PDB file of C-alpha atoms and ligand atoms in Angstrom:
ATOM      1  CA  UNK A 437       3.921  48.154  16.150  1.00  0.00           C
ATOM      2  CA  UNK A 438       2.366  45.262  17.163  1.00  0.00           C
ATOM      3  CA  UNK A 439       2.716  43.557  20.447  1.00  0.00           C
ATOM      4  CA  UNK A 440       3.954  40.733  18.941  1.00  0.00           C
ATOM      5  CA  UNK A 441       6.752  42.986  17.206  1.00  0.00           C
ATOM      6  CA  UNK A 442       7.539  44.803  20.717  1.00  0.00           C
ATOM      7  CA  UNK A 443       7.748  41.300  22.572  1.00  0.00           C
ATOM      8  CA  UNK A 444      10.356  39.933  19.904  1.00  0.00           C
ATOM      9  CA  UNK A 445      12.341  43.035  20.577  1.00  0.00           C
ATOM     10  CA  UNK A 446      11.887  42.916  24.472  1.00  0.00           C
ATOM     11  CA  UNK A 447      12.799  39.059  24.389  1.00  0.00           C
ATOM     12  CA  UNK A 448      16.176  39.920  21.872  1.00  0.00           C
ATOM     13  CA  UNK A 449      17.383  42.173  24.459  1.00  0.00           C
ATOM     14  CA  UNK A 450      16.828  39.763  27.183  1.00  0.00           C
ATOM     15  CA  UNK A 451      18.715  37.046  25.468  1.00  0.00           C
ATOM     16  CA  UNK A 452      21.605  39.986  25.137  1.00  0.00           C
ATOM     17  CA  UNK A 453      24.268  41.165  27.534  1.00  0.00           C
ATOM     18  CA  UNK A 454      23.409  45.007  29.025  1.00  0.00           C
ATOM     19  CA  UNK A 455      25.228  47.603  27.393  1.00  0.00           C
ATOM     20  CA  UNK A 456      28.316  48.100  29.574  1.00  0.00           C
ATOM     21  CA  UNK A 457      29.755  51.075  27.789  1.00  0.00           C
ATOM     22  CA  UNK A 458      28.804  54.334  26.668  1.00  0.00           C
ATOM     23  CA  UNK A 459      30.076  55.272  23.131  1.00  0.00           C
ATOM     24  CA  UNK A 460      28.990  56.515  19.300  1.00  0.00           C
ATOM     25  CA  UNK A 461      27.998  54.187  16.797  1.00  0.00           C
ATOM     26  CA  UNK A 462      31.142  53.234  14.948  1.00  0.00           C
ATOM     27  CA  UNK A 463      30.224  54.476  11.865  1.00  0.00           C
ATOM     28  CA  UNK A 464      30.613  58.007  13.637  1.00  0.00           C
ATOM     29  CA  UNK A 465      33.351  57.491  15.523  1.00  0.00           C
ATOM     30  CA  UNK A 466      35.516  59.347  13.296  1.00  0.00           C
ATOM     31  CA  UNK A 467      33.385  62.194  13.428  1.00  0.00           C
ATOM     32  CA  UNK A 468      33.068  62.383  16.973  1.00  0.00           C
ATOM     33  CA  UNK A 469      34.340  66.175  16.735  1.00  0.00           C
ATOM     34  CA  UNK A 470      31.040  67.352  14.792  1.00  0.00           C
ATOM     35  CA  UNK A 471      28.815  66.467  17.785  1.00  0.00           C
ATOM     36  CA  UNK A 472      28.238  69.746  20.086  1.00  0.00           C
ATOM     37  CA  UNK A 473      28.816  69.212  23.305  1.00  0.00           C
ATOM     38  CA  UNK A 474      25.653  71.027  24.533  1.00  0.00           C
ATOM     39  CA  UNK A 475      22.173  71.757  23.445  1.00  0.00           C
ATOM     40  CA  UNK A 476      19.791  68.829  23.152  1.00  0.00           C
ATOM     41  CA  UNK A 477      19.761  65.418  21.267  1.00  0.00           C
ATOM     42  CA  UNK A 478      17.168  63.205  20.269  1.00  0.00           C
ATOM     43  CA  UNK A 479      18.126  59.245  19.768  1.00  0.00           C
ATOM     44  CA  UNK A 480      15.253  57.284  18.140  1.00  0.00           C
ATOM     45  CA  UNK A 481      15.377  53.917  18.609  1.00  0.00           C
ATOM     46  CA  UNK A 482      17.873  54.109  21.410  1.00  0.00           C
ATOM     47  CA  UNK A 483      18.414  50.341  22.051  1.00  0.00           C
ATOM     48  CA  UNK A 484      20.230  49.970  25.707  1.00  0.00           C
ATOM     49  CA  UNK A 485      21.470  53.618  25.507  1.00  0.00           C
ATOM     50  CA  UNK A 486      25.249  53.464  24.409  1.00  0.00           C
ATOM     51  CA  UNK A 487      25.004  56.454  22.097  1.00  0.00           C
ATOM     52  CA  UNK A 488      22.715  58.323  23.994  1.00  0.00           C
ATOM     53  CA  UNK A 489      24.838  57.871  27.541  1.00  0.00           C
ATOM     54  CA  UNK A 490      27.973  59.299  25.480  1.00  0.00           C
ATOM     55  CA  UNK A 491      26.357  62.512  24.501  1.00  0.00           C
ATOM     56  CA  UNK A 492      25.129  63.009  27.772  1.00  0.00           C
ATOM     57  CA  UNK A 493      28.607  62.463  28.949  1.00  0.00           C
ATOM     58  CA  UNK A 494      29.299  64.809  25.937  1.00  0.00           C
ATOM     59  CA  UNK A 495      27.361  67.594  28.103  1.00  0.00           C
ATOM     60  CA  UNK A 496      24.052  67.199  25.977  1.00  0.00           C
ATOM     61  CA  UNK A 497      20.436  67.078  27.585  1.00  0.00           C
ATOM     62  CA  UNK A 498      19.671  63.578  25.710  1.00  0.00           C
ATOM     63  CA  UNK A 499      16.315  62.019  25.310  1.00  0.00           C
ATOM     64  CA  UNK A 500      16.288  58.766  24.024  1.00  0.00           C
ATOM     65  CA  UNK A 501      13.155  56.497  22.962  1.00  0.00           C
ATOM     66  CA  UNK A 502      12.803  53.028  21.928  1.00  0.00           C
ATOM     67  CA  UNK A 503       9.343  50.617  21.694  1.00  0.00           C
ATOM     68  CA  UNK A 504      11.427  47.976  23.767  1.00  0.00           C
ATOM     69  CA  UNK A 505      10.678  48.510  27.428  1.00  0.00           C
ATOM     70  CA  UNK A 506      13.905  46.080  28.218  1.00  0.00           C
ATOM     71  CA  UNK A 507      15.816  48.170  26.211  1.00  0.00           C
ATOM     72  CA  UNK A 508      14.770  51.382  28.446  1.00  0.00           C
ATOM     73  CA  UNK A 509      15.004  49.871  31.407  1.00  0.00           C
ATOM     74  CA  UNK A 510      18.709  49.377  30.357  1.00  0.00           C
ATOM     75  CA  UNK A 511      19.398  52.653  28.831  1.00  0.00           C
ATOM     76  CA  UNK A 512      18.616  54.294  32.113  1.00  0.00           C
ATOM     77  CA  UNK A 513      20.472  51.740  34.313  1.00  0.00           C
ATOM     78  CA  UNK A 514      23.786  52.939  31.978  1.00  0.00           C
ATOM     79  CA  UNK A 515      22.840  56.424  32.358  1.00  0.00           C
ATOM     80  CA  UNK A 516      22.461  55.900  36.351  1.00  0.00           C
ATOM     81  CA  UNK A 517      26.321  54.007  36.321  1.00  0.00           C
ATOM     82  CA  UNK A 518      27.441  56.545  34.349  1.00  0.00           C
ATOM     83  CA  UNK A 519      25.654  59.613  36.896  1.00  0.00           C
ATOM     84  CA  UNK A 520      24.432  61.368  33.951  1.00  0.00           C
ATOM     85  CA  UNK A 521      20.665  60.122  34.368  1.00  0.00           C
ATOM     86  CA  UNK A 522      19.955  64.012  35.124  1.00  0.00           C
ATOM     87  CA  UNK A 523      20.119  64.904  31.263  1.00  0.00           C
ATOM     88  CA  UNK A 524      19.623  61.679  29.951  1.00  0.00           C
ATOM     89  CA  UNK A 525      16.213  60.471  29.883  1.00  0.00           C
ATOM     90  CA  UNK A 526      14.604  57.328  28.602  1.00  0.00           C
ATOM     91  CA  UNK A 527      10.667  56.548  27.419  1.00  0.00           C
ATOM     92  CA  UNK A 528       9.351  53.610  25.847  1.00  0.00           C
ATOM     93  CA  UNK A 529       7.920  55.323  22.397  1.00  0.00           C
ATOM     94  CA  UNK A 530       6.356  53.203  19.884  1.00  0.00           C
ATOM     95  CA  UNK A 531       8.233  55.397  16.510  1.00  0.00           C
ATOM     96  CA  UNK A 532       5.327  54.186  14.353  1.00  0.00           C
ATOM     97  CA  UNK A 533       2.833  56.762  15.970  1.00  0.00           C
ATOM     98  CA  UNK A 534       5.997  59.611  14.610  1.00  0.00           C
ATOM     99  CA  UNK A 535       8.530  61.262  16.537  1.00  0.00           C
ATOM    100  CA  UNK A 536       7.699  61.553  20.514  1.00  0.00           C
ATOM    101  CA  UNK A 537       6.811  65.403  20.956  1.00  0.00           C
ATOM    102  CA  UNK A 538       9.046  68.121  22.011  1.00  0.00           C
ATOM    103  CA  UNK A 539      11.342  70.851  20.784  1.00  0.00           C
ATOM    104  CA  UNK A 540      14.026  71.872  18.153  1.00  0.00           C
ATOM    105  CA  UNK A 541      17.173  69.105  18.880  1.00  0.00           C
ATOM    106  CA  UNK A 542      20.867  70.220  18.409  1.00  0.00           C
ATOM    107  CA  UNK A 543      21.068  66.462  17.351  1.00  0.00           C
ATOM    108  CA  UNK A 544      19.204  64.037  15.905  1.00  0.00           C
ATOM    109  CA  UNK A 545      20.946  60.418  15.960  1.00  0.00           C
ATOM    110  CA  UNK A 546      18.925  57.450  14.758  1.00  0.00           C
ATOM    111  CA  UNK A 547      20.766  54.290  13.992  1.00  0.00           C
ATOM    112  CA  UNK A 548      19.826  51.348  12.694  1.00  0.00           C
ATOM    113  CA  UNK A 549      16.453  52.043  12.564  1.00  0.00           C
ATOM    114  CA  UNK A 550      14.918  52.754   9.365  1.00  0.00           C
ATOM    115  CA  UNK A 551      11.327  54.162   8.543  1.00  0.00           C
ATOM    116  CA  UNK A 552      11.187  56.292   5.485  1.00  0.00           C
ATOM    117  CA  UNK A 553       8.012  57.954   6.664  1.00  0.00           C
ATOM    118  CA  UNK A 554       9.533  59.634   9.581  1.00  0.00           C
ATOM    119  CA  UNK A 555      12.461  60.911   7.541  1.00  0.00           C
ATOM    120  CA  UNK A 556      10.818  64.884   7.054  1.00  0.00           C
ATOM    121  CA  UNK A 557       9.672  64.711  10.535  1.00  0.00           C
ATOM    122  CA  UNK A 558      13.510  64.149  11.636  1.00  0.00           C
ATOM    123  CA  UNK A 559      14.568  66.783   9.142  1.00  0.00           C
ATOM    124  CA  UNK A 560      12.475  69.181  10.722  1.00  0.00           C
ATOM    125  CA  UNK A 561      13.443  68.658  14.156  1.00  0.00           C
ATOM    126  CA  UNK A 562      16.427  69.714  14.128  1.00  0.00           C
ATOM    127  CA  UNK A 563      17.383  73.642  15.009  1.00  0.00           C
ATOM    128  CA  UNK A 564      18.899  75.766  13.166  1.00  0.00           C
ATOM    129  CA  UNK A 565      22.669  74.269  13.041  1.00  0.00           C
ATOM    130  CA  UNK A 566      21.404  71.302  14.386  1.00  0.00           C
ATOM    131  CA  UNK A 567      23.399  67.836  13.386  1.00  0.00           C
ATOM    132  CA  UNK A 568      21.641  64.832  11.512  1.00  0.00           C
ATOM    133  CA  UNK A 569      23.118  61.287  12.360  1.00  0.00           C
ATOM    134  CA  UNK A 570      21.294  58.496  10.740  1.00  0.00           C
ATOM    135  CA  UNK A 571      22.826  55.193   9.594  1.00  0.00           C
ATOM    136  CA  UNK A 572      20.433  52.409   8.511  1.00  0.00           C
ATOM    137  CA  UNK A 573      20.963  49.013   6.265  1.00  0.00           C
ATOM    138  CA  UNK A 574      21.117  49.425   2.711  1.00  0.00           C
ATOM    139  CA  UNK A 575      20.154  47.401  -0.537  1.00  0.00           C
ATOM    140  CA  UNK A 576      23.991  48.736  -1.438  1.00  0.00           C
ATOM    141  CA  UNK A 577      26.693  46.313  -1.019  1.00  0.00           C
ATOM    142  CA  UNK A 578      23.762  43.965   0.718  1.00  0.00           C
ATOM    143  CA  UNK A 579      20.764  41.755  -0.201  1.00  0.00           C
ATOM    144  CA  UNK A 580      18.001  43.477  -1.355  1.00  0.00           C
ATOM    145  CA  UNK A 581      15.243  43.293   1.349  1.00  0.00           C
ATOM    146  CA  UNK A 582      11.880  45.826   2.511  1.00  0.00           C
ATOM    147  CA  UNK A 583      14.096  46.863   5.434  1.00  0.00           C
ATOM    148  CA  UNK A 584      17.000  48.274   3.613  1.00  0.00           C
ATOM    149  CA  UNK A 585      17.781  51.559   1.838  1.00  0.00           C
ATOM    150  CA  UNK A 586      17.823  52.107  -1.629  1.00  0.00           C
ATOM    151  CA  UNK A 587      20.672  53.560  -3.007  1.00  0.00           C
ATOM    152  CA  UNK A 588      20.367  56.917  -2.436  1.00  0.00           C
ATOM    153  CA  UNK A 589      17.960  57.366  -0.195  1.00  0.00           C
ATOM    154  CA  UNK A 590      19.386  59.535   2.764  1.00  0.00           C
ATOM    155  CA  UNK A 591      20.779  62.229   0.578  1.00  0.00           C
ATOM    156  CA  UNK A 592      17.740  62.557  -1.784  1.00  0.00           C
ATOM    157  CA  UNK A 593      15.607  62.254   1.716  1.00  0.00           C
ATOM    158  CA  UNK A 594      17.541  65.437   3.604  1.00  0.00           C
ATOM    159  CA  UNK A 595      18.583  67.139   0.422  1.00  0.00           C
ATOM    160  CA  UNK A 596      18.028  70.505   2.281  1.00  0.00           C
ATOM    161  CA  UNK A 597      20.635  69.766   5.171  1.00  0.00           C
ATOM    162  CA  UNK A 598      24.220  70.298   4.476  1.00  0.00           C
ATOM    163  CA  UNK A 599      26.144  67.183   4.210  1.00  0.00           C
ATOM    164  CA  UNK A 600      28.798  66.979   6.757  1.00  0.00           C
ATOM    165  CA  UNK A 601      30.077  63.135   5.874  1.00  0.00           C
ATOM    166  CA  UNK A 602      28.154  60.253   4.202  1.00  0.00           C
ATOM    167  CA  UNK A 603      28.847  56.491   3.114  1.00  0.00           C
ATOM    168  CA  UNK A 604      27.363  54.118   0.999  1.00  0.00           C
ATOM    169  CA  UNK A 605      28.278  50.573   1.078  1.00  0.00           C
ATOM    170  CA  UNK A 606      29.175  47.014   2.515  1.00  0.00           C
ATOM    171  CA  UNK A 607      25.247  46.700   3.047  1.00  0.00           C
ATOM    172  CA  UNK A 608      24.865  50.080   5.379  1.00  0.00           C
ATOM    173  CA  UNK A 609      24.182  53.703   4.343  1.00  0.00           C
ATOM    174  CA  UNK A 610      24.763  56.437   6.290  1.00  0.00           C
ATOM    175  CA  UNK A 611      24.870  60.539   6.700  1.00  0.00           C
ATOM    176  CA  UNK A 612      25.793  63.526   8.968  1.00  0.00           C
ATOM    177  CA  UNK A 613      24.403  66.534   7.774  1.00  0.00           C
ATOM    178  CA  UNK A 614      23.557  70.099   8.849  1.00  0.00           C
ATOM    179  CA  UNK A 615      20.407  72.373   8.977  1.00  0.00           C
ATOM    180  CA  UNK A 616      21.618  75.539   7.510  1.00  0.00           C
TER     181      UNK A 616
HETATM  182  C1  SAM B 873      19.029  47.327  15.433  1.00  0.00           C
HETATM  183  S1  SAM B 873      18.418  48.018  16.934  1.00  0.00           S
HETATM  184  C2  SAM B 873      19.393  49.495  17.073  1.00  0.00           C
HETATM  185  C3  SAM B 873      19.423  50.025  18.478  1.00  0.00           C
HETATM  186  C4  SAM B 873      20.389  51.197  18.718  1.00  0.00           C
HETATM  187  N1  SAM B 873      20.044  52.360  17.944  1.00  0.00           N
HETATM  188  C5  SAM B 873      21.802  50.766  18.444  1.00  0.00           C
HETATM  189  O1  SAM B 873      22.398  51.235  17.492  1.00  0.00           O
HETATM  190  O2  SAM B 873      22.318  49.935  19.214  1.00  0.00           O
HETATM  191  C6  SAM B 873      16.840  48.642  16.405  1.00  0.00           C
HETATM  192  C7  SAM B 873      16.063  49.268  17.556  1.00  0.00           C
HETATM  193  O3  SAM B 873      14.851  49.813  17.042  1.00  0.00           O
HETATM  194  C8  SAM B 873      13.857  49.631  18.020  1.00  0.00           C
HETATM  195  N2  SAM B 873      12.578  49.751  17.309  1.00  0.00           N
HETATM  196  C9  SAM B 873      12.104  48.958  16.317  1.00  0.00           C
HETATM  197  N3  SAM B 873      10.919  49.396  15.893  1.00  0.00           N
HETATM  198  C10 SAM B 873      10.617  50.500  16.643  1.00  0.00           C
HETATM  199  C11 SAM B 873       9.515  51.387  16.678  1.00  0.00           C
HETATM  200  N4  SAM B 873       8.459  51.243  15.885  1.00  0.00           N
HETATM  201  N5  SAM B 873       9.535  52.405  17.568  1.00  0.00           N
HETATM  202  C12 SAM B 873      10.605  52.570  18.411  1.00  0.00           C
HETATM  203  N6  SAM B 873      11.664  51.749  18.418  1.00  0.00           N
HETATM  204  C13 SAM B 873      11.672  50.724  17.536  1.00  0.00           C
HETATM  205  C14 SAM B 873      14.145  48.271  18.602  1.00  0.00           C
HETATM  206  O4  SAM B 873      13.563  48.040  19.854  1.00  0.00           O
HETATM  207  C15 SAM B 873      15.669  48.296  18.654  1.00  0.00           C
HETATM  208  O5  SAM B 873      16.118  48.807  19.883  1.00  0.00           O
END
């Protein structure tokens, strides 16, 4: 990304309130039940840590990365208020380089961030029984645009993972799904 890109994102999240509360995305709110509560997770593009905090709360060792350093420095204040900065780190990763290193994840969460390339990287990630949760915006039910899903793209991209929910709509597509 360029460091024009990363600044924009740095100066958004300046202009925003911190993130007060740890909590899923609401899109998986409902499914709250399929996360494990131990193992590890993996949140790419993290933003200011919400969804990372709760699965450390959820008793998950949680790494989450984002390019935005004002983002990070916010994740890990939440994860400090919330005294689970022990298993739930933060680094500033720039996702265009590919997924920060590391081993098998018992979940993989990435929401609202969408790069198509990474998609068999993330697939692969996960362990054996590992859970998928990816929502990004979607041409479907919203404007066309570069930065949106085509119809169909998250279940033709991790075809080989079991589908554990999925929705398609109202401009947002998203999927939970299982390595077999
Ligand atoms: C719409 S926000 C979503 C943040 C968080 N996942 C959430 O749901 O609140 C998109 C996030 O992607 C991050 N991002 C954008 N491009 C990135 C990249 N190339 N590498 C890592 N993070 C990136 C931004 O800094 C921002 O935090």
């Amino acid at each position: 990304m360029s460091t024009q890109d990363r600044s924009r994102w740095d100066a958004a999240y300046a202009d925003r309130e911190p993130a007060s509360e740890a909590g899923l995305p609401v899109v998986f709110a409902a499914h709250e039940s399929a996360f494990p509560a131990a193992g590890r997770a993996l949140d790419l593009a993290c933003g200011q840590g919400s969804a990372a905090v709760w699965l450390a709360r959820r008793g998950l060792d949680v790494l989450g990365v984002d390019v935005s350093g004002v983002a990070v420095e916010r994740a890990r204040a939440l994860a400090n208020t919330a005294g689970v900065a022990d298993n739930c780190r933060f680094e500033v990763a720039d996702l265009d380089d590919g997924l920060p290193p590391g081993p098998p994840v018992d979940v993989l969460l990435c929401h609202r961030f969408r790069d198509p390339r990474r998609y068999p990287a993330m697939s692969e990630r996960l362990r054996p029984g590992g859970l998928l949760a990816i929502c990004v915006l979607s041409e479907v039910g919203g404007s066309p645009g570069p930065f949106r899903a085509v119809a169909g793209e998250l279940s033709d991209a991790f075809a080989e993972l079991v589908t554990v929910a999925a929705g398609e709509g109202d401009g947002q597509a998203w999927l939970l799904a299982r390595r077999l």
